[in-house]
C-alpha cells in the first residue's frame, strides 16, 4: 500500500495499490495510526441496521439480525494453493510460542505475568466443566442450533473450547487428563470440513477462523501429519476470502463469509478480520507458508480502522454504523491492537497511547449485565472485550497490564459457579446460544482470559 502525503490536519485512508504492484516480501512499514475520513452521510452502500445499530436520539431497540442477502456471484476462486512444510520446519513446543504452557516455564510465566494458584484453580474447574458437557461426538452446543447470522454455532463453540484445553497444555498426544476430549473435538472439526472449499461446517467467518486457529495450535504442538491437509485447506479458504477492493474502506479486510457464498453484508469488520489474522498467524507459527502480502493487506485494513474522533478503532466503515448511537463496538479496539501486534506492531509505542487508554477506562469491575448502553459504551459485562483486552495489554506490560489484570481477577474469580462454569451475562452469550445447561461459550472465554499468562511467549512475533 502507498500512503498519501497529506499536509492537512485530517489524514485520509491508506490507498491500496493494484495487487500486481505489491511485493510479497516487502518490509513492514511504520503504522502512523491514520485518522480516516469517511463521509458521515448516506453515501456508500446502505444497510439494514445490525446489532447495536440505532438512530441517533431515537428510542433504544433490542439488536436484531438482518436477513442474509445473496451477493453478486464472485468469480470462481483459484484452486487452493499448497502450503508445504519441510521436515526441518515442523516445530516442537520447546521452540514455539507455546512453550510456556508446560512445566517450569508455565510456573515462571504465572509468577512473572501476574497469575496465581487461584487463577489456575479457576482454569482447572472451568476445563472440568467443559469436559463434562462435551457431546459424545466431540462438539459443544446443540446439534440443531442454527443462528440466522452465525449459522452453526457449535463449530465456533467447539473451536473456542478446544483452544481452552490446548491453552492449558492438553493435546491429542499429551496423555493428560483431557486428551480424550481434545481428540474428540479435533475429530469433530475435521469431519465437518468441506474438502472442496475448506470451510468448517455451515458456520460464519467467525466459526471457520476459530476452528482454523485451534487446529493450527494443535498441529504446532503435536506435529500430527493428519492435521496438515485439513489445515492447508482451511488456511487457503481464509486467504481466498480477503477483500481486494480498490476502495480503502474494504481493502485487506474480511466480512462475514459462509460456505455457500452468501454474505451478511458487504462491509469488512475489524472483529472478523482479527480472528482471520489470529488463525493465519497461528498457521505461520505451525510452519505453513502464508503469503506476506495477505498479512500486509490485513495490517493496512486494521490501520485504516483507526478513528481519531472516536479515539478507538471502528467496527466497520458502514455509514449506518458511523451515524448510529454506537459508531463502534468496544471489542474492536483491543481486537485490532492484538491483531496488529501479531503483524509486527509494538503496542507500547506512543502512537497507541489513546487506544490503550480506551481499554484502561473499561477495566472490569463487576460480573453482571448492566444494560445495552453500558455493554457497548463501557464494555460492562462484555467478556469478548475482556478477552481481547487481556491479550493486548499483556503484550503492553507494565502498570497498565498490572491494573487490568487485578481488575480481571477480582471480577472473574469470585464469579465462577461451583460447577466450574461462568453464568452467561452478555448479549454475545445469547448470540452464541449459551444457556444454563450449556455455558460453553462463556466458560471458554473466561478460561482463555485466565490462561493469558502462559498461552503465548514474548517470541510470538519472531520469525520461525
GROMACS .gro file of C-alpha atoms in nm:
model
  464
    1UNK     CA    1   0.000   0.000   0.000
    2UNK     CA    2   0.109   0.356  -0.062
    3UNK     CA    3   0.035   0.621   0.197
    4UNK     CA    4  -0.069   0.955   0.052
    5UNK     CA    5   0.136   1.255   0.160
    6UNK     CA    6  -0.106   1.492   0.331
    7UNK     CA    7  -0.049   1.836   0.474
    8UNK     CA    8  -0.397   1.891   0.609
    9UNK     CA    9  -0.470   1.811   0.977
   10UNK     CA   10  -0.706   1.531   0.874
   11UNK     CA   11  -0.540   1.226   0.724
   12UNK     CA   12  -0.711   1.002   0.472
   13UNK     CA   13  -0.731   0.632   0.426
   14UNK     CA   14  -0.429   0.438   0.313
   15UNK     CA   15  -0.497   0.381  -0.056
   16UNK     CA   16  -0.430   0.031  -0.188
   17UNK     CA   17  -0.217  -0.011  -0.495
   18UNK     CA   18  -0.308  -0.273  -0.755
   19UNK     CA   19  -0.227  -0.623  -0.635
   20UNK     CA   20   0.031  -0.669  -0.908
   21UNK     CA   21   0.242  -0.387  -0.769
   22UNK     CA   22   0.256  -0.521  -0.414
   23UNK     CA   23   0.569  -0.706  -0.317
   24UNK     CA   24   0.507  -1.019  -0.114
   25UNK     CA   25   0.822  -0.984   0.091
   26UNK     CA   26   0.843  -0.608   0.131
   27UNK     CA   27   0.943  -0.490   0.479
   28UNK     CA   28   0.669  -0.377   0.714
   29UNK     CA   29   0.614  -0.002   0.728
   30UNK     CA   30   0.563   0.207   1.039
   31UNK     CA   31   0.194   0.249   1.105
   32UNK     CA   32   0.113   0.613   1.190
   33UNK     CA   33  -0.241   0.536   1.306
   34UNK     CA   34  -0.427   0.736   1.039
   35UNK     CA   35  -0.742   0.927   1.116
   36UNK     CA   36  -0.973   0.833   0.833
   37UNK     CA   37  -1.228   1.044   0.659
   38UNK     CA   38  -1.549   0.873   0.557
   39UNK     CA   39  -1.849   1.090   0.485
   40UNK     CA   40  -2.099   1.076   0.768
   41UNK     CA   41  -2.391   1.074   0.528
   42UNK     CA   42  -2.597   0.837   0.321
   43UNK     CA   43  -2.330   0.785   0.057
   44UNK     CA   44  -2.194   0.437   0.017
   45UNK     CA   45  -2.387   0.113   0.049
   46UNK     CA   46  -2.687   0.136   0.279
   47UNK     CA   47  -2.754  -0.131   0.536
   48UNK     CA   48  -3.038  -0.262   0.738
   49UNK     CA   49  -2.939  -0.174   1.097
   50UNK     CA   50  -2.744  -0.459   1.252
   51UNK     CA   51  -2.671  -0.545   1.615
   52UNK     CA   52  -2.647  -0.233   1.832
   53UNK     CA   53  -2.739  -0.002   1.544
   54UNK     CA   54  -2.993   0.260   1.649
   55UNK     CA   55  -3.082   0.602   1.504
   56UNK     CA   56  -2.927   0.890   1.693
   57UNK     CA   57  -3.161   1.039   1.951
   58UNK     CA   58  -3.411   0.768   1.868
   59UNK     CA   59  -3.560   0.508   2.100
   60UNK     CA   60  -3.332   0.228   2.208
   61UNK     CA   61  -3.416  -0.103   2.047
   62UNK     CA   62  -3.304  -0.459   2.100
   63UNK     CA   63  -3.049  -0.580   1.846
   64UNK     CA   64  -3.188  -0.788   1.563
   65UNK     CA   65  -3.005  -0.982   1.299
   66UNK     CA   66  -3.062  -0.851   0.947
   67UNK     CA   67  -3.170  -1.102   0.683
   68UNK     CA   68  -2.897  -1.263   0.479
   69UNK     CA   69  -2.893  -1.140   0.122
   70UNK     CA   70  -2.729  -1.323  -0.167
   71UNK     CA   71  -2.431  -1.136  -0.304
   72UNK     CA   72  -2.347  -1.084  -0.668
   73UNK     CA   73  -2.173  -1.406  -0.772
   74UNK     CA   74  -1.798  -1.377  -0.746
   75UNK     CA   75  -1.552  -1.519  -0.998
   76UNK     CA   76  -1.459  -1.877  -0.929
   77UNK     CA   77  -1.166  -1.878  -0.683
   78UNK     CA   78  -0.832  -2.017  -0.782
   79UNK     CA   79  -0.757  -2.370  -0.672
   80UNK     CA   80  -0.626  -2.372  -0.314
   81UNK     CA   81  -0.253  -2.341  -0.317
   82UNK     CA   82  -0.034  -2.590  -0.139
   83UNK     CA   83   0.147  -2.489   0.177
   84UNK     CA   84   0.424  -2.748   0.205
   85UNK     CA   85   0.612  -2.790   0.528
   86UNK     CA   86   0.967  -2.914   0.522
   87UNK     CA   87   1.062  -3.159   0.793
   88UNK     CA   88   1.307  -2.912   0.943
   89UNK     CA   89   1.030  -2.655   0.983
   90UNK     CA   90   0.799  -2.871   1.194
   91UNK     CA   91   0.826  -2.736   1.548
   92UNK     CA   92   0.837  -2.897   1.885
   93UNK     CA   93   0.674  -2.693   2.156
   94UNK     CA   94   1.003  -2.604   2.325
   95UNK     CA   95   1.081  -2.386   2.024
   96UNK     CA   96   0.738  -2.235   1.970
   97UNK     CA   97   0.546  -1.950   2.137
   98UNK     CA   98   0.352  -2.221   2.321
   99UNK     CA   99   0.636  -2.343   2.541
  100UNK     CA  100   0.511  -2.153   2.848
  101UNK     CA  101   0.215  -2.390   2.872
  102UNK     CA  102   0.427  -2.667   3.017
  103UNK     CA  103   0.632  -2.747   3.328
  104UNK     CA  104   0.863  -2.500   3.493
  105UNK     CA  105   0.818  -2.247   3.212
  106UNK     CA  106   0.448  -2.232   3.297
  107UNK     CA  107   0.517  -2.177   3.666
  108UNK     CA  108   0.761  -1.899   3.586
  109UNK     CA  109   0.520  -1.730   3.346
  110UNK     CA  110   0.241  -1.742   3.604
  111UNK     CA  111   0.464  -1.576   3.862
  112UNK     CA  112   0.605  -1.311   3.631
  113UNK     CA  113   0.284  -1.221   3.448
  114UNK     CA  114   0.050  -1.197   3.746
  115UNK     CA  115  -0.123  -1.532   3.760
  116UNK     CA  116  -0.168  -1.728   4.080
  117UNK     CA  117  -0.276  -2.056   4.233
  118UNK     CA  118  -0.627  -1.912   4.238
  119UNK     CA  119  -0.633  -1.837   3.865
  120UNK     CA  120  -0.501  -2.185   3.791
  121UNK     CA  121  -0.767  -2.342   4.012
  122UNK     CA  122  -1.031  -2.147   3.821
  123UNK     CA  123  -0.888  -2.269   3.489
  124UNK     CA  124  -0.889  -2.629   3.614
  125UNK     CA  125  -1.250  -2.603   3.729
  126UNK     CA  126  -1.354  -2.439   3.404
  127UNK     CA  127  -1.195  -2.715   3.198
  128UNK     CA  128  -1.361  -2.979   3.413
  129UNK     CA  129  -1.696  -2.815   3.342
  130UNK     CA  130  -1.630  -2.801   2.969
  131UNK     CA  131  -1.528  -3.166   2.967
  132UNK     CA  132  -1.847  -3.260   3.149
  133UNK     CA  133  -2.076  -3.105   2.886
  134UNK     CA  134  -1.888  -3.207   2.570
  135UNK     CA  135  -2.114  -3.408   2.340
  136UNK     CA  136  -2.009  -3.770   2.273
  137UNK     CA  137  -1.919  -3.689   1.914
  138UNK     CA  138  -1.686  -3.410   2.024
  139UNK     CA  139  -1.870  -3.081   1.992
  140UNK     CA  140  -2.011  -2.824   2.232
  141UNK     CA  141  -2.355  -2.673   2.187
  142UNK     CA  142  -2.679  -2.812   2.049
  143UNK     CA  143  -2.687  -3.017   1.731
  144UNK     CA  144  -2.978  -2.840   1.563
  145UNK     CA  145  -2.886  -2.492   1.682
  146UNK     CA  146  -2.860  -2.259   1.381
  147UNK     CA  147  -2.842  -1.881   1.408
  148UNK     CA  148  -2.961  -1.655   1.125
  149UNK     CA  149  -2.629  -1.470   1.126
  150UNK     CA  150  -2.369  -1.710   1.269
  151UNK     CA  151  -2.523  -2.032   1.130
  152UNK     CA  152  -2.397  -2.348   1.308
  153UNK     CA  153  -2.290  -2.220   1.647
  154UNK     CA  154  -2.131  -2.547   1.755
  155UNK     CA  155  -1.835  -2.502   1.517
  156UNK     CA  156  -1.716  -2.183   1.684
  157UNK     CA  157  -1.800  -2.305   2.034
  158UNK     CA  158  -1.605  -2.624   1.974
  159UNK     CA  159  -1.308  -2.425   1.845
  160UNK     CA  160  -1.311  -2.195   2.149
  161UNK     CA  161  -1.339  -2.485   2.392
  162UNK     CA  162  -1.058  -2.669   2.214
  163UNK     CA  163  -0.839  -2.358   2.241
  164UNK     CA  164  -0.906  -2.353   2.616
  165UNK     CA  165  -0.782  -2.711   2.656
  166UNK     CA  166  -0.481  -2.651   2.432
  167UNK     CA  167  -0.401  -2.337   2.632
  168UNK     CA  168  -0.356  -2.549   2.944
  169UNK     CA  169  -0.128  -2.796   2.765
  170UNK     CA  170  -0.380  -3.068   2.682
  171UNK     CA  171  -0.330  -3.203   2.329
  172UNK     CA  172  -0.410  -3.514   2.128
  173UNK     CA  173  -0.074  -3.661   2.230
  174UNK     CA  174  -0.027  -3.521   2.581
  175UNK     CA  175  -0.160  -3.834   2.755
  176UNK     CA  176  -0.312  -3.599   3.011
  177UNK     CA  177  -0.644  -3.563   3.188
  178UNK     CA  178  -0.828  -3.424   2.886
  179UNK     CA  179  -0.652  -3.589   2.593
  180UNK     CA  180  -0.970  -3.777   2.501
  181UNK     CA  181  -1.178  -3.458   2.496
  182UNK     CA  182  -0.921  -3.289   2.273
  183UNK     CA  183  -0.913  -3.585   2.034
  184UNK     CA  184  -1.290  -3.584   2.008
  185UNK     CA  185  -1.302  -3.209   1.938
  186UNK     CA  186  -1.031  -3.228   1.671
  187UNK     CA  187  -1.205  -3.522   1.504
  188UNK     CA  188  -1.537  -3.341   1.507
  189UNK     CA  189  -1.398  -3.028   1.342
  190UNK     CA  190  -1.203  -3.212   1.073
  191UNK     CA  191  -1.502  -3.435   1.000
  192UNK     CA  192  -1.715  -3.126   0.933
  193UNK     CA  193  -1.476  -2.969   0.685
  194UNK     CA  194  -1.584  -2.944   0.324
  195UNK     CA  195  -1.295  -3.090   0.124
  196UNK     CA  196  -1.354  -2.869  -0.177
  197UNK     CA  197  -1.378  -2.529  -0.009
  198UNK     CA  198  -1.201  -2.600   0.320
  199UNK     CA  199  -1.487  -2.441   0.518
  200UNK     CA  200  -1.582  -2.600   0.852
  201UNK     CA  201  -1.950  -2.689   0.862
  202UNK     CA  202  -2.224  -2.440   0.784
  203UNK     CA  203  -2.088  -2.162   1.001
  204UNK     CA  204  -1.992  -1.799   0.952
  205UNK     CA  205  -1.646  -1.647   0.913
  206UNK     CA  206  -1.609  -1.642   1.291
  207UNK     CA  207  -1.661  -2.016   1.331
  208UNK     CA  208  -1.427  -2.105   1.045
  209UNK     CA  209  -1.148  -1.881   1.175
  210UNK     CA  210  -1.177  -2.008   1.532
  211UNK     CA  211  -1.169  -2.370   1.414
  212UNK     CA  212  -0.866  -2.299   1.194
  213UNK     CA  213  -0.693  -2.121   1.482
  214UNK     CA  214  -0.747  -2.419   1.713
  215UNK     CA  215  -0.630  -2.679   1.461
  216UNK     CA  216  -0.319  -2.472   1.383
  217UNK     CA  217  -0.225  -2.467   1.751
  218UNK     CA  218  -0.288  -2.838   1.782
  219UNK     CA  219  -0.070  -2.909   1.479
  220UNK     CA  220   0.212  -2.692   1.613
  221UNK     CA  221   0.204  -2.874   1.946
  222UNK     CA  222   0.170  -3.230   1.818
  223UNK     CA  223   0.320  -3.246   1.466
  224UNK     CA  224   0.023  -3.466   1.377
  225UNK     CA  225   0.050  -3.504   0.999
  226UNK     CA  226  -0.319  -3.595   0.976
  227UNK     CA  227  -0.397  -3.232   1.057
  228UNK     CA  228  -0.177  -3.087   0.785
  229UNK     CA  229  -0.408  -3.127   0.487
  230UNK     CA  230  -0.723  -3.001   0.664
  231UNK     CA  231  -0.523  -2.705   0.794
  232UNK     CA  232  -0.387  -2.625   0.448
  233UNK     CA  233  -0.739  -2.623   0.305
  234UNK     CA  234  -0.871  -2.407   0.589
  235UNK     CA  235  -0.593  -2.151   0.551
  236UNK     CA  236  -0.630  -2.133   0.172
  237UNK     CA  237  -1.002  -2.070   0.221
  238UNK     CA  238  -0.935  -1.775   0.454
  239UNK     CA  239  -0.684  -1.626   0.211
  240UNK     CA  240  -0.932  -1.656  -0.077
  241UNK     CA  241  -1.194  -1.456   0.116
  242UNK     CA  242  -0.978  -1.149   0.186
  243UNK     CA  243  -1.117  -0.834   0.026
  244UNK     CA  244  -0.904  -0.683  -0.251
  245UNK     CA  245  -1.134  -0.394  -0.344
  246UNK     CA  246  -0.972  -0.070  -0.455
  247UNK     CA  247  -1.196   0.105  -0.202
  248UNK     CA  248  -0.974   0.158   0.102
  249UNK     CA  249  -1.269   0.105   0.337
  250UNK     CA  250  -1.279  -0.259   0.223
  251UNK     CA  251  -0.924  -0.339   0.117
  252UNK     CA  252  -0.746  -0.610   0.318
  253UNK     CA  253  -1.033  -0.697   0.550
  254UNK     CA  254  -1.276  -0.985   0.584
  255UNK     CA  255  -1.652  -0.971   0.615
  256UNK     CA  256  -1.899  -1.244   0.709
  257UNK     CA  257  -1.839  -1.528   0.465
  258UNK     CA  258  -2.028  -1.856   0.456
  259UNK     CA  259  -1.975  -2.189   0.279
  260UNK     CA  260  -2.248  -2.112   0.024
  261UNK     CA  261  -2.100  -1.769  -0.068
  262UNK     CA  262  -2.392  -1.580   0.081
  263UNK     CA  263  -2.294  -1.268   0.273
  264UNK     CA  264  -2.442  -1.081   0.566
  265UNK     CA  265  -2.345  -0.751   0.411
  266UNK     CA  266  -2.053  -0.616   0.213
  267UNK     CA  267  -1.862  -0.433   0.488
  268UNK     CA  268  -1.547  -0.599   0.625
  269UNK     CA  269  -1.526  -0.587   1.004
  270UNK     CA  270  -1.237  -0.544   1.245
  271UNK     CA  271  -1.368  -0.824   1.467
  272UNK     CA  272  -1.397  -1.073   1.180
  273UNK     CA  273  -1.061  -0.964   1.039
  274UNK     CA  274  -0.885  -1.005   1.374
  275UNK     CA  275  -0.993  -1.369   1.401
  276UNK     CA  276  -0.865  -1.434   1.048
  277UNK     CA  277  -0.530  -1.279   1.141
  278UNK     CA  278  -0.510  -1.491   1.455
  279UNK     CA  279  -0.581  -1.805   1.254
  280UNK     CA  280  -0.327  -1.717   0.983
  281UNK     CA  281  -0.058  -1.621   1.234
  282UNK     CA  282  -0.109  -1.948   1.420
  283UNK     CA  283  -0.076  -2.133   1.089
  284UNK     CA  284   0.250  -1.948   1.021
  285UNK     CA  285   0.382  -2.044   1.363
  286UNK     CA  286   0.292  -2.405   1.285
  287UNK     CA  287   0.510  -2.391   0.974
  288UNK     CA  288   0.264  -2.310   0.697
  289UNK     CA  289   0.363  -2.059   0.430
  290UNK     CA  290   0.109  -1.777   0.450
  291UNK     CA  291   0.177  -1.509   0.184
  292UNK     CA  292   0.326  -1.194   0.333
  293UNK     CA  293   0.101  -0.993   0.102
  294UNK     CA  294  -0.203  -1.130   0.283
  295UNK     CA  295  -0.069  -1.022   0.620
  296UNK     CA  296   0.040  -0.679   0.493
  297UNK     CA  297  -0.303  -0.614   0.345
  298UNK     CA  298  -0.470  -0.712   0.673
  299UNK     CA  299  -0.241  -0.470   0.852
  300UNK     CA  300  -0.349  -0.194   0.613
  301UNK     CA  301  -0.716  -0.263   0.681
  302UNK     CA  302  -0.667  -0.254   1.058
  303UNK     CA  303  -0.464   0.066   1.040
  304UNK     CA  304  -0.739   0.228   0.835
  305UNK     CA  305  -0.993   0.134   1.102
  306UNK     CA  306  -0.849   0.385   1.349
  307UNK     CA  307  -1.087   0.674   1.408
  308UNK     CA  308  -0.922   0.980   1.563
  309UNK     CA  309  -1.255   1.138   1.653
  310UNK     CA  310  -1.366   0.830   1.845
  311UNK     CA  311  -1.024   0.759   1.991
  312UNK     CA  312  -1.092   0.396   1.905
  313UNK     CA  313  -1.093   0.150   1.618
  314UNK     CA  314  -1.406   0.133   1.409
  315UNK     CA  315  -1.616  -0.180   1.389
  316UNK     CA  316  -1.652  -0.114   1.017
  317UNK     CA  317  -1.685   0.184   0.782
  318UNK     CA  318  -2.056   0.147   0.710
  319UNK     CA  319  -2.223   0.491   0.722
  320UNK     CA  320  -2.520   0.337   0.904
  321UNK     CA  321  -2.283   0.223   1.178
  322UNK     CA  322  -2.089   0.550   1.197
  323UNK     CA  323  -2.412   0.752   1.220
  324UNK     CA  324  -2.574   0.530   1.482
  325UNK     CA  325  -2.586   0.565   1.859
  326UNK     CA  326  -2.299   0.313   1.868
  327UNK     CA  327  -2.048   0.421   1.600
  328UNK     CA  328  -1.822   0.136   1.705
  329UNK     CA  329  -1.836  -0.169   1.929
  330UNK     CA  330  -1.588  -0.180   2.219
  331UNK     CA  331  -1.408  -0.505   2.137
  332UNK     CA  332  -1.299  -0.363   1.801
  333UNK     CA  333  -1.018  -0.169   1.970
  334UNK     CA  334  -0.848  -0.449   2.168
  335UNK     CA  335  -0.906  -0.694   1.882
  336UNK     CA  336  -0.734  -0.459   1.638
  337UNK     CA  337  -0.450  -0.397   1.883
  338UNK     CA  338  -0.379  -0.765   1.938
  339UNK     CA  339  -0.404  -0.846   1.568
  340UNK     CA  340  -0.166  -0.559   1.488
  341UNK     CA  341   0.078  -0.695   1.744
  342UNK     CA  342   0.070  -1.027   1.561
  343UNK     CA  343   0.153  -0.838   1.244
  344UNK     CA  344   0.463  -0.680   1.394
  345UNK     CA  345   0.339  -0.366   1.570
  346UNK     CA  346   0.479  -0.272   1.913
  347UNK     CA  347   0.177  -0.182   2.126
  348UNK     CA  348   0.397   0.011   2.370
  349UNK     CA  349   0.465   0.277   2.107
  350UNK     CA  350   0.329   0.625   2.166
  351UNK     CA  351   0.101   0.604   1.863
  352UNK     CA  352  -0.112   0.350   2.052
  353UNK     CA  353  -0.150   0.558   2.370
  354UNK     CA  354  -0.509   0.661   2.300
  355UNK     CA  355  -0.612   0.309   2.202
  356UNK     CA  356  -0.466   0.168   2.523
  357UNK     CA  357  -0.637   0.442   2.724
  358UNK     CA  358  -0.966   0.333   2.570
  359UNK     CA  359  -0.909  -0.009   2.727
  360UNK     CA  360  -0.795   0.128   3.061
  361UNK     CA  361  -1.115   0.329   3.102
  362UNK     CA  362  -1.301  -0.002   3.084
  363UNK     CA  363  -1.120  -0.220   3.336
  364UNK     CA  364  -1.356  -0.498   3.460
  365UNK     CA  365  -1.537  -0.401   3.780
  366UNK     CA  366  -1.826  -0.643   3.819
  367UNK     CA  367  -1.952  -0.961   3.661
  368UNK     CA  368  -2.302  -0.852   3.563
  369UNK     CA  369  -2.500  -0.717   3.272
  370UNK     CA  370  -2.599  -0.353   3.321
  371UNK     CA  371  -2.797  -0.300   3.004
  372UNK     CA  372  -2.720  -0.248   2.638
  373UNK     CA  373  -2.577   0.104   2.669
  374UNK     CA  374  -2.331   0.002   2.941
  375UNK     CA  375  -2.241  -0.314   2.749
  376UNK     CA  376  -2.145  -0.114   2.440
  377UNK     CA  377  -2.021   0.217   2.577
  378UNK     CA  378  -1.849   0.091   2.893
  379UNK     CA  379  -1.785  -0.275   2.797
  380UNK     CA  380  -1.962  -0.366   3.123
  381UNK     CA  381  -2.008  -0.743   3.138
  382UNK     CA  382  -1.851  -0.771   2.791
  383UNK     CA  383  -1.641  -1.089   2.810
  384UNK     CA  384  -1.542  -1.058   2.447
  385UNK     CA  385  -1.387  -0.719   2.521
  386UNK     CA  386  -1.217  -0.855   2.834
  387UNK     CA  387  -1.063  -1.144   2.642
  388UNK     CA  388  -0.910  -0.932   2.369
  389UNK     CA  389  -0.801  -0.659   2.612
  390UNK     CA  390  -0.619  -0.917   2.823
  391UNK     CA  391  -0.427  -1.035   2.516
  392UNK     CA  392  -0.343  -0.681   2.403
  393UNK     CA  393  -0.244  -0.539   2.741
  394UNK     CA  394  -0.029  -0.837   2.834
  395UNK     CA  395   0.167  -0.752   2.518
  396UNK     CA  396   0.199  -0.397   2.653
  397UNK     CA  397   0.304  -0.493   3.004
  398UNK     CA  398   0.392  -0.250   3.280
  399UNK     CA  399   0.150  -0.069   3.505
  400UNK     CA  400  -0.135  -0.081   3.256
  401UNK     CA  401  -0.120  -0.459   3.245
  402UNK     CA  402  -0.096  -0.485   3.623
  403UNK     CA  403  -0.402  -0.265   3.675
  404UNK     CA  404  -0.600  -0.452   3.411
  405UNK     CA  405  -0.501  -0.791   3.549
  406UNK     CA  406  -0.610  -0.704   3.902
  407UNK     CA  407  -0.949  -0.591   3.777
  408UNK     CA  408  -0.987  -0.905   3.567
  409UNK     CA  409  -0.901  -1.139   3.854
  410UNK     CA  410  -1.121  -0.957   4.103
  411UNK     CA  411  -1.410  -0.982   3.860
  412UNK     CA  412  -1.377  -1.335   3.722
  413UNK     CA  413  -1.257  -1.538   4.019
  414UNK     CA  414  -1.546  -1.469   4.262
  415UNK     CA  415  -1.800  -1.510   3.982
  416UNK     CA  416  -1.722  -1.871   3.893
  417UNK     CA  417  -2.000  -2.114   3.979
  418UNK     CA  418  -1.945  -2.423   4.192
  419UNK     CA  419  -1.956  -2.648   3.886
  420UNK     CA  420  -1.668  -2.454   3.727
  421UNK     CA  421  -1.876  -2.259   3.477
  422UNK     CA  422  -1.948  -1.888   3.449
  423UNK     CA  423  -2.304  -1.768   3.414
  424UNK     CA  424  -2.387  -1.624   3.070
  425UNK     CA  425  -2.438  -1.250   3.114
  426UNK     CA  426  -2.355  -1.088   2.781
  427UNK     CA  427  -2.552  -1.024   2.465
  428UNK     CA  428  -2.289  -1.224   2.280
  429UNK     CA  429  -2.352  -1.525   2.503
  430UNK     CA  430  -2.712  -1.514   2.387
  431UNK     CA  431  -2.599  -1.496   2.025
  432UNK     CA  432  -2.370  -1.794   2.091
  433UNK     CA  433  -2.660  -1.998   2.226
  434UNK     CA  434  -2.540  -2.028   2.585
  435UNK     CA  435  -2.797  -2.148   2.837
  436UNK     CA  436  -2.780  -2.267   3.196
  437UNK     CA  437  -2.748  -2.620   3.057
  438UNK     CA  438  -2.461  -2.527   2.821
  439UNK     CA  439  -2.240  -2.237   2.922
  440UNK     CA  440  -1.959  -2.337   2.689
  441UNK     CA  441  -1.905  -2.003   2.511
  442UNK     CA  442  -1.899  -1.801   2.834
  443UNK     CA  443  -1.685  -2.050   3.022
  444UNK     CA  444  -1.437  -2.093   2.738
  445UNK     CA  445  -1.392  -1.715   2.711
  446UNK     CA  446  -1.329  -1.683   3.084
  447UNK     CA  447  -1.085  -1.974   3.086
  448UNK     CA  448  -0.895  -1.830   2.789
  449UNK     CA  449  -0.874  -1.494   2.966
  450UNK     CA  450  -0.727  -1.661   3.277
  451UNK     CA  451  -0.478  -1.860   3.069
  452UNK     CA  452  -0.335  -1.541   2.922
  453UNK     CA  453  -0.028  -1.553   3.147
  454UNK     CA  454   0.123  -1.851   2.968
  455UNK     CA  455  -0.067  -1.910   2.642
  456UNK     CA  456   0.200  -1.725   2.443
  457UNK     CA  457   0.561  -1.624   2.499
  458UNK     CA  458   0.732  -1.297   2.403
  459UNK     CA  459   0.860  -1.461   2.083
  460UNK     CA  460   0.510  -1.465   1.937
  461UNK     CA  461   0.613  -1.231   1.655
  462UNK     CA  462   0.952  -1.389   1.592
  463UNK     CA  463   1.019  -1.535   1.251
  464UNK     CA  464   1.047  -1.908   1.262
   0.00000   0.00000   0.00000
